[in-house]
Amino acid sequence: MEINTAQETVKKKKKTSSQVKKNATASKKKTQKNTATTAQKSIKPKKRVDKKSVIDVSKDKKSAKKTVAQKAAVKETKILKTAKKREVKKEKKPTSKRGETLKIIPLGGIGEIGKNMTVLEYGKDIIVIDCGLSFPDEEMPGVDFVIPDITYLTQNADRVRGIFITHGHEDHIGGLPYALRDINAPVYGTRLTVALIEHKLEEAKIKAELNCVKPGDTVKKGCFSIEFIKTSHSIAGAVALAITTPVGVVIHTGDFKVDYTPIDGEPIDIARFAHYGTKGVLALLSDSTNVERAGYTQSEKDIGKTFERCFSAAKGRVIVASFASNIYRIQQIANTAIAFGRVICFQGRSMIMIAQVARELGYLNIPEENIVDVDKLKRYEPDEICVITTGTQGEPMSGLTRMANASHNKLNVGKGDTVIISASAIPGNEVGVARVINRLYAIGADVVYDNMADVHVSGHACREELKLMLTLTKPKFFIPVHGEERHLHQHARLASEIGMDDNNVFVMELGNVLELNRRKGAITNDVVCGSVMVDGSGVGDIGDAVLRERKQLSQDGLVTVVVTLDKKTGKLLSPVEVLSKGFVFVKSSEDLLNEAKNIATSTAELFEGAHRSEWSTIKNTMGSSLKKYFFNKTKRTPMIMPIIIEIEV
Ligand SMILES: [Zn+2]
Ligand SMILES: [Zn+2]
């Protein structure tokens, strides 16, 4: 998934608190689908976790977590920037113990695009693939982002041998600062991926063992051997994983597409997938994002021509918005800018950060003399300037939006500028993007965007590429991942179309435990799974009740009723006060609020002489009569909050 690492709306609050509270109520226990087929039934299903035991498990979690956290605090961890700890072992055929099965458990990224996380377990060994976050939907007001519930892993923290990251997008690395507080396991990724994780962990003040690997490397952890295979995607350093287990090889594609003309000159390592296909692949877990699209995804190189056209036609400044993590795209924009004699200025927090990291690591090649700080742009004519910024999703705090709204303190878009939005809107962001485009036109800029020109290509494989992956690897079992339900089912159908046995294709749900041996597979169990919401420094302390209140407040506002009573007699000591926020315009609603005051006063008087123990009854009665009154008058249901102040006379 191409999530803008910029998401400055999310980053505005730093998540540096050590407070780690997980909310078991946010977890959901999905009911097991009766998907076992005749062949699958032959593995004896284990006893299912019932609702009660899930609750018990959540309670136990606290104590389990404490010991893990303590351990983590004591154990000194180090960051390894080089590959010196790489453990390269010879491939040898693993032996499976009798009756032991491989378990594949998705904790995120199934039935959703976001917070990818998959667990592989055999015997005492567990490895984790990816640890991402997702962004909240409109049902989660005020929530910054969402991470997977990792209760299952914290309960088995001492068995987690390693976390293997396929690439540096937020939906694959964003959950790490939280997971690594509870799980003290080494993390493996390619150089750019590790650099992005390192930055993230530094911000969160979390230490962990980070290990750099290269495509072609193999890491041995417990009974697993994990080989990294080069793929193409919209971020540099993306890899697939070929995991040799005692019952066979499991391939996880990560996010991928097949690009024969990549910007870095290194195409996806098709030969390696074919190698495993020839040897025999037990299971394939493959990216389903673009399964609804026919044909092939265009090469990243194809959009270079559009950039050339736009730059040659531009009379003023050229401002290009892109995903900060799409290094290939940034390289193409920079190449075009330099070819047209323009200097490059990076804008937006994450764009500046990633451009710097990628240049240091050699992923991005832009000579120092072509890069100019925003303060020095005045020295150049408009037709000598190219600005590369964040803000492709219309995020309110992003570089482009601030430039469009004239709220950027150093750089604003003006008449004669050309703005290229080099991305498509992620579903849900269309309105924000359209707003920015309208605004840019209104101030006289020329805007080039996805609907009108080839300024963006996807980073995910379309149907023909997905068929190629299935055909190359020839898996016995297939599990579509990285997709909403519709993507997973379409991908399952695609596998069936090219001849896979339907009984060997598993459309899984979060928390399902898929058990595989060399011959058979079945979903046998469920583990605790779900979403943990992060708001500011609070992790998991937002539950359904808080969300409901936030929604009510945002829709109909708040009415506060302040009643001052004599502590002993319950007598009303001063006039009742009614205050409202976000409910009605107070000045033109005096009658309404005065009548509310009368209702509250008569309720208080009704209870005169009542004992303190009855004061909650006063509040409830007041609340329900005011609710009824306001609804009759306004058809709105504000949140009503009666407050009793008791005074000893
Ligand atoms: Zn992704
Ligand atoms: Zn991705």
Short mmCIF file of N, CA and C and ligand atoms in Angstrom, two decimals, residues 1 116 167 171-172 255 482, ligand 1:
data_model
loop_
_atom_site.label_atom_id
_atom_site.label_comp_id
_atom_site.label_asym_id
_atom_site.label_seq_id
_atom_site.Cartn_x
_atom_site.Cartn_y
_atom_site.Cartn_z
N MET A 1 0.84 -1.18 0.00
CA MET A 1 0.00 0.00 0.00
C MET A 1 0.88 1.23 0.00
N ASN A 116 -0.31 -4.58 8.20
CA ASN A 116 0.05 -5.95 7.83
C ASN A 116 0.90 -6.63 8.90
N HIS A 167 9.24 -4.25 3.43
CA HIS A 167 9.63 -2.94 2.91
C HIS A 167 9.20 -1.84 3.88
N ASP A 171 2.34 0.78 6.34
CA ASP A 171 1.46 -0.36 6.63
C ASP A 171 2.26 -1.64 6.85
N HIS A 172 3.61 -1.50 6.82
CA HIS A 172 4.46 -2.67 7.10
C HIS A 172 5.44 -2.43 8.25
N ASP A 255 4.59 -6.54 -0.77
CA ASP A 255 3.92 -5.77 -1.82
C ASP A 255 4.81 -5.84 -3.04
N HIS A 482 -2.98 -9.00 2.01
CA HIS A 482 -2.90 -7.57 1.65
C HIS A 482 -4.11 -7.18 0.81
ZN ZN B 1 1.42 -2.49 1.83
#
